[in-house]
Each structure stands twice: as structure tokens, then as C-alpha cells.
mmCIF file of C-alpha atoms in Angstrom:
data_model
loop_
_atom_site.group_PDB
_atom_site.id
_atom_site.type_symbol
_atom_site.label_atom_id
_atom_site.label_comp_id
_atom_site.label_asym_id
_atom_site.label_seq_id
_atom_site.Cartn_x
_atom_site.Cartn_y
_atom_site.Cartn_z
ATOM 1 C CA MET A 1 0.000 0.000 0.000
ATOM 2 C CA GLY A 2 1.663 3.175 -1.128
ATOM 3 C CA ALA A 3 1.313 6.777 -0.045
ATOM 4 C CA THR A 4 -1.077 7.615 -2.841
ATOM 5 C CA ALA A 5 -4.091 8.881 -0.940
ATOM 6 C CA ILE A 6 -3.022 10.959 1.992
ATOM 7 C CA PRO A 7 -4.355 14.475 1.602
ATOM 8 C CA GLU A 8 -6.337 13.406 4.681
ATOM 9 C CA PRO A 9 -7.478 10.154 6.261
ATOM 10 C CA VAL A 10 -10.003 8.543 3.923
ATOM 11 C CA ARG A 11 -12.713 6.047 4.739
ATOM 12 C CA ARG A 12 -14.441 4.351 1.854
ATOM 13 C CA GLY A 13 -17.821 2.765 1.813
ATOM 14 C CA ARG A 14 -20.246 2.280 4.659
ATOM 15 C CA PRO A 15 -18.886 0.384 7.692
ATOM 16 C CA ARG A 16 -20.738 -2.869 8.210
ATOM 17 C CA SER A 17 -19.185 -3.528 11.577
ATOM 18 C CA GLU A 18 -18.189 -0.878 14.069
ATOM 19 C CA ARG A 19 -16.402 -3.571 16.022
ATOM 20 C CA ALA A 20 -14.225 -4.425 13.019
ATOM 21 C CA HIS A 21 -13.549 -0.739 12.411
ATOM 22 C CA ARG A 22 -12.348 -0.248 15.975
ATOM 23 C CA ALA A 23 -10.299 -3.439 15.814
ATOM 24 C CA ILE A 24 -8.496 -2.220 12.697
ATOM 25 C CA LEU A 25 -7.637 1.129 14.268
ATOM 26 C CA ARG A 26 -6.445 -0.536 17.464
ATOM 27 C CA ALA A 27 -4.328 -3.032 15.540
ATOM 28 C CA ALA A 28 -2.843 -0.287 13.381
ATOM 29 C CA ALA A 29 -1.950 1.796 16.444
ATOM 30 C CA GLU A 30 -0.277 -1.175 18.124
ATOM 31 C CA LEU A 31 1.710 -2.109 15.023
ATOM 32 C CA LEU A 32 2.698 1.491 14.384
ATOM 33 C CA ALA A 33 4.039 1.785 17.920
ATOM 34 C CA GLU A 34 5.845 -1.565 17.714
ATOM 35 C CA ARG A 35 7.293 -1.521 14.202
ATOM 36 C CA GLY A 36 6.887 1.898 12.631
ATOM 37 C CA LEU A 37 4.978 2.512 9.433
ATOM 38 C CA ARG A 38 7.489 0.806 7.153
ATOM 39 C CA GLY A 39 7.523 -2.298 9.298
ATOM 40 C CA MET A 40 3.803 -2.943 8.988
ATOM 41 C CA SER A 41 1.565 -3.907 6.100
ATOM 42 C CA ALA A 42 -2.137 -4.120 5.377
ATOM 43 C CA GLY A 43 -1.843 -7.847 5.869
ATOM 44 C CA ASP A 44 -0.313 -7.363 9.308
ATOM 45 C CA ILE A 45 -3.132 -5.029 10.314
ATOM 46 C CA ALA A 46 -5.751 -7.429 8.979
ATOM 47 C CA ALA A 47 -4.217 -10.391 10.789
ATOM 48 C CA ARG A 48 -4.073 -8.648 14.135
ATOM 49 C CA ALA A 49 -7.565 -7.179 13.771
ATOM 50 C CA LYS A 50 -8.898 -10.543 12.555
ATOM 51 C CA VAL A 51 -10.443 -9.055 9.429
ATOM 52 C CA SER A 52 -9.729 -9.428 5.732
ATOM 53 C CA LYS A 53 -7.516 -7.063 3.762
ATOM 54 C CA ALA A 54 -10.579 -6.299 1.654
ATOM 55 C CA THR A 55 -12.276 -4.913 4.757
ATOM 56 C CA ILE A 56 -9.406 -2.496 5.278
ATOM 57 C CA TYR A 57 -9.472 -1.372 1.656
ATOM 58 C CA ARG A 58 -13.211 -0.831 1.896
ATOM 59 C CA TRP A 59 -12.677 1.949 4.399
ATOM 60 C CA TRP A 60 -9.173 3.275 3.677
ATOM 61 C CA ASP A 61 -7.111 3.859 0.549
ATOM 62 C CA SER A 62 -3.665 3.209 2.035
ATOM 63 C CA LYS A 63 -1.896 1.979 5.130
ATOM 64 C CA GLU A 64 -0.755 5.558 5.713
ATOM 65 C CA ALA A 65 -4.380 6.657 5.968
ATOM 66 C CA VAL A 66 -5.131 3.803 8.369
ATOM 67 C CA ALA A 67 -2.125 4.743 10.499
ATOM 68 C CA LEU A 68 -3.071 8.399 10.715
ATOM 69 C CA ASP A 69 -6.675 7.532 11.549
ATOM 70 C CA ALA A 70 -5.396 5.137 14.205
ATOM 71 C CA PHE A 71 -3.328 7.889 15.793
ATOM 72 C CA LEU A 72 -6.251 10.312 15.685
ATOM 73 C CA ALA A 73 -8.460 7.652 17.255
ATOM 74 C CA GLU A 74 -5.974 7.371 20.126
ATOM 75 C CA LEU A 75 -6.310 11.127 20.636
ATOM 76 C CA SER A 76 -10.102 11.085 20.401
ATOM 77 C CA GLY A 77 -11.708 12.260 23.605
ATOM 78 C CA GLU A 78 -8.420 13.634 24.912
ATOM 79 C CA GLU A 79 -8.888 17.150 23.555
ATOM 80 C CA ALA A 80 -8.540 19.860 26.179
ATOM 81 C CA PRO A 81 -9.894 23.413 26.000
ATOM 82 C CA VAL A 82 -7.477 26.252 25.369
ATOM 83 C CA PRO A 83 -6.134 27.238 28.808
ATOM 84 C CA ASP A 84 -7.256 30.598 30.157
ATOM 85 C CA THR A 85 -5.345 31.161 33.384
ATOM 86 C CA GLY A 86 -5.018 34.918 32.996
ATOM 87 C CA SER A 87 -1.350 34.919 32.001
ATOM 88 C CA LEU A 88 0.688 33.705 29.042
ATOM 89 C CA ALA A 89 3.063 31.734 31.247
ATOM 90 C CA GLY A 90 0.156 30.092 33.034
ATOM 91 C CA ASP A 91 -1.578 29.191 29.782
ATOM 92 C CA LEU A 92 1.552 27.718 28.210
ATOM 93 C CA LYS A 93 2.420 25.730 31.330
ATOM 94 C CA ALA A 94 -1.123 24.358 31.482
ATOM 95 C CA SER A 95 -0.935 23.374 27.814
ATOM 96 C CA LEU A 96 2.389 21.572 28.233
ATOM 97 C CA ARG A 97 1.291 19.874 31.440
ATOM 98 C CA THR A 98 -1.850 18.550 29.760
ATOM 99 C CA ARG A 99 0.207 16.981 26.975
ATOM 100 C CA ILE A 100 2.877 15.638 29.295
ATOM 101 C CA ARG A 101 0.284 13.963 31.521
ATOM 102 C CA LEU A 102 -1.459 12.457 28.510
ATOM 103 C CA LEU A 103 1.825 11.036 27.213
ATOM 104 C CA ALA A 104 2.617 9.590 30.638
ATOM 105 C CA ARG A 105 -0.837 8.072 31.009
ATOM 106 C CA ARG A 106 -1.023 6.698 27.468
ATOM 107 C CA PRO A 107 2.514 6.079 26.171
ATOM 108 C CA VAL A 108 1.190 4.453 22.987
ATOM 109 C CA ILE A 109 0.298 7.955 21.804
ATOM 110 C CA GLY A 110 3.911 9.093 21.973
ATOM 111 C CA ARG A 111 5.174 5.964 20.239
ATOM 112 C CA THR A 112 2.652 6.177 17.410
ATOM 113 C CA GLN A 113 3.317 9.875 16.971
ATOM 114 C CA ALA A 114 7.059 9.280 16.763
ATOM 115 C CA ALA A 115 6.528 6.617 14.106
ATOM 116 C CA LEU A 116 4.272 8.884 12.063
ATOM 117 C CA VAL A 117 6.651 11.835 12.275
ATOM 118 C CA ALA A 118 9.546 9.657 11.137
ATOM 119 C CA GLU A 119 7.610 8.679 8.032
ATOM 120 C CA THR A 120 6.548 12.260 7.253
ATOM 121 C CA GLN A 121 10.182 13.067 6.506
ATOM 122 C CA THR A 122 9.982 11.134 3.236
ATOM 123 C CA ASP A 123 6.239 11.126 2.517
ATOM 124 C CA PRO A 124 4.971 14.621 1.648
ATOM 125 C CA ARG A 125 1.333 13.552 1.464
ATOM 126 C CA LEU A 126 1.444 12.032 4.918
ATOM 127 C CA ARG A 127 3.305 15.094 6.196
ATOM 128 C CA GLU A 128 0.579 17.415 4.924
ATOM 129 C CA ALA A 129 -2.149 15.260 6.470
ATOM 130 C CA TYR A 130 -0.287 15.115 9.794
ATOM 131 C CA LEU A 131 0.209 18.869 9.824
ATOM 132 C CA ALA A 132 -3.435 19.497 8.953
ATOM 133 C CA HIS A 133 -4.902 17.150 11.540
ATOM 134 C CA VAL A 134 -2.383 17.359 14.383
ATOM 135 C CA MET A 135 0.063 20.246 14.369
ATOM 136 C CA ARG A 136 -1.945 23.105 12.876
ATOM 137 C CA PRO A 137 -4.753 22.776 15.428
ATOM 138 C CA LEU A 138 -2.163 22.673 18.219
ATOM 139 C CA ARG A 139 -0.390 25.731 16.877
ATOM 140 C CA GLN A 140 -3.682 27.583 16.515
ATOM 141 C CA GLN A 141 -4.305 27.018 20.204
ATOM 142 C CA GLY A 142 -0.889 28.524 20.848
ATOM 143 C CA ARG A 143 -1.678 31.530 18.676
ATOM 144 C CA ASP A 144 -4.897 32.057 20.617
ATOM 145 C CA MET A 145 -2.924 32.107 23.874
ATOM 146 C CA PHE A 146 -0.477 34.637 22.479
ATOM 147 C CA ALA A 147 -3.283 36.826 21.105
ATOM 148 C CA LYS A 148 -4.757 37.093 24.594
ATOM 149 C CA ALA A 149 -1.314 37.860 25.995
ATOM 150 C CA VAL A 150 -0.879 40.703 23.500
ATOM 151 C CA ASP A 151 -4.295 42.079 24.478
ATOM 152 C CA ARG A 152 -3.250 41.996 28.140
ATOM 153 C CA GLY A 153 -0.012 43.800 27.328
ATOM 154 C CA GLU A 154 2.169 40.895 28.458
ATOM 155 C CA VAL A 155 4.138 40.635 25.227
ATOM 156 C CA PRO A 156 4.681 43.057 22.330
ATOM 157 C CA ALA A 157 2.270 43.007 19.410
ATOM 158 C CA ASP A 158 5.152 42.242 17.038
ATOM 159 C CA THR A 159 6.172 39.083 18.905
ATOM 160 C CA GLU A 160 7.277 36.343 16.510
ATOM 161 C CA VAL A 161 4.581 33.965 17.662
ATOM 162 C CA ASP A 162 5.338 31.148 15.234
ATOM 163 C CA LEU A 163 8.988 31.100 16.287
ATOM 164 C CA ALA A 164 7.996 31.130 19.954
ATOM 165 C CA LEU A 165 5.689 28.163 19.335
ATOM 166 C CA ASP A 166 8.525 26.347 17.562
ATOM 167 C CA LEU A 167 10.652 26.781 20.677
ATOM 168 C CA ILE A 168 7.914 25.687 23.082
ATOM 169 C CA TYR A 169 6.469 22.702 21.262
ATOM 170 C CA GLY A 170 9.773 21.883 19.618
ATOM 171 C CA ALA A 171 11.301 21.380 23.059
ATOM 172 C CA LEU A 172 8.393 19.135 24.055
ATOM 173 C CA TYR A 173 8.630 16.896 21.012
ATOM 174 C CA HIS A 174 12.429 16.856 21.042
ATOM 175 C CA ARG A 175 12.336 15.308 24.501
ATOM 176 C CA LEU A 176 9.526 12.971 23.502
ATOM 177 C CA PHE A 177 11.246 11.655 20.379
ATOM 178 C CA GLN A 178 14.838 11.614 21.650
ATOM 179 C CA GLY A 179 14.108 10.405 25.169
ATOM 180 C CA HIS A 180 17.283 12.004 26.496
ATOM 181 C CA ALA A 181 15.612 13.819 29.404
ATOM 182 C CA PRO A 182 12.334 13.527 31.297
ATOM 183 C CA LEU A 183 9.068 15.121 30.272
ATOM 184 C CA ASP A 184 7.720 16.303 33.593
ATOM 185 C CA ASP A 185 6.336 19.281 35.459
ATOM 186 C CA HIS A 186 9.794 20.748 35.988
ATOM 187 C CA PHE A 187 10.335 20.761 32.233
ATOM 188 C CA ALA A 188 6.999 22.501 31.602
ATOM 189 C CA VAL A 189 7.723 25.238 34.132
ATOM 190 C CA ALA A 190 11.384 25.793 33.228
ATOM 191 C CA ALA A 191 10.837 25.785 29.463
ATOM 192 C CA VAL A 192 7.969 28.259 29.600
ATOM 193 C CA ASP A 193 9.686 30.579 32.086
ATOM 194 C CA LEU A 194 12.818 30.671 29.930
ATOM 195 C CA ILE A 195 10.904 31.461 26.749
ATOM 196 C CA VAL A 196 8.482 33.981 28.256
ATOM 197 C CA ARG A 197 11.361 35.897 29.869
ATOM 198 C CA GLY A 198 12.994 36.159 26.471
ATOM 199 C CA LEU A 199 9.831 37.579 24.915
ATOM 200 C CA ARG A 200 9.563 40.497 27.296
ATOM 201 C CA ARG A 201 11.279 43.692 26.288
ATOM 202 C CA PRO A 202 13.683 45.304 28.760
#
């Protein structure tokens, strides 16, 4: 199954069995976490989910689409509202803490995300779908936090918000993917304090 249909996750046809649908997504998430995208096939997913390959193709066009849907299914129900603590530092710390606690509680999410991100480096269609469904919504939440901070006069109106978000979320995912240092409350507090101090003008 090639990367030929990844502008976004695609389901084809009308599901005949919600149980089979859930089993496919669960199997895909497990295999993605265990082997990475290149180490799994439609046949592997079908075998673990105890369905036929034809069932998978009925709902998805490619294993990449199945994998992304599987990751999104793992995130389903875990969405948190944009923090509104009254300060930029408080909002950013709350955002990081929410993600850190989720990753600690459900480590399969971090493993599947790492596998997807690795594959996006060589698959532009998957990269675009991942950005559209995962990173752009996250970054929009960050922009909303910064917009409120500008309105409160905490940071200048000409703050390079996208660069600041790169530093904040980049630090989070660097630790997640490299595993060289813990993702914990100390990290959330120290990273945000360091970045917010740098945003304030003397």
C-alpha cells in the first residue's frame, strides 16, 4: 500500500461492523508503535484485527491513511480546551502539562506519533495530512494564547509567535522523540519561564 491517498485520512464505503472498524484502528496503532509505518503492512493489520484485507481497503485507501486515523483515534476524547489562566506563562504551562500527563498516562500515543513523524520526513502527502490534523490545530491554540497575551499587554504586538511556538512545542517533542531527558512538570515550568522571559522587552 503506497502513499497515494493521503491528503487526509479517507474512509471508503459504509462500515458494516463498528467492532471491526475499531479493531483495525487498534491493531494499526499497536503495530505502528511496535514496528513503525514501514515495518507494517495491510496484511499485518488485517491479521491482528482478525479481518480481511478487503475490509481495510473498503474503508481506507492506504496503510498511511489507516495509520493516521489510528493515531487520531488514540487522541479522540483527549482534547482539552485552550487554557485561560489569565497569564501567558500560566496558559503555556497548562498546555504543556496537559500533553505531558497524557503522554505519561497513554505512552502508545507518543510511540505512534514518533513513528508517524519519522515517516513524514519522506512522505509529503502524509506530512501534509499530519500537519493538517495534528500540528496546525495545536499551533492555533498557541496563537490564541499569544493573542490574549498581547491584548493583556504581556508581550509586544510584534512578537514572533510562530517562532515562539517552535521553541515551546519543539522542546516538548524533542524530549519525547529523543528520550534524552524527562518530560515532567519541571520541564513545563522551566521551558515556559525561559521562553516567556525572552519575549519580554527590557
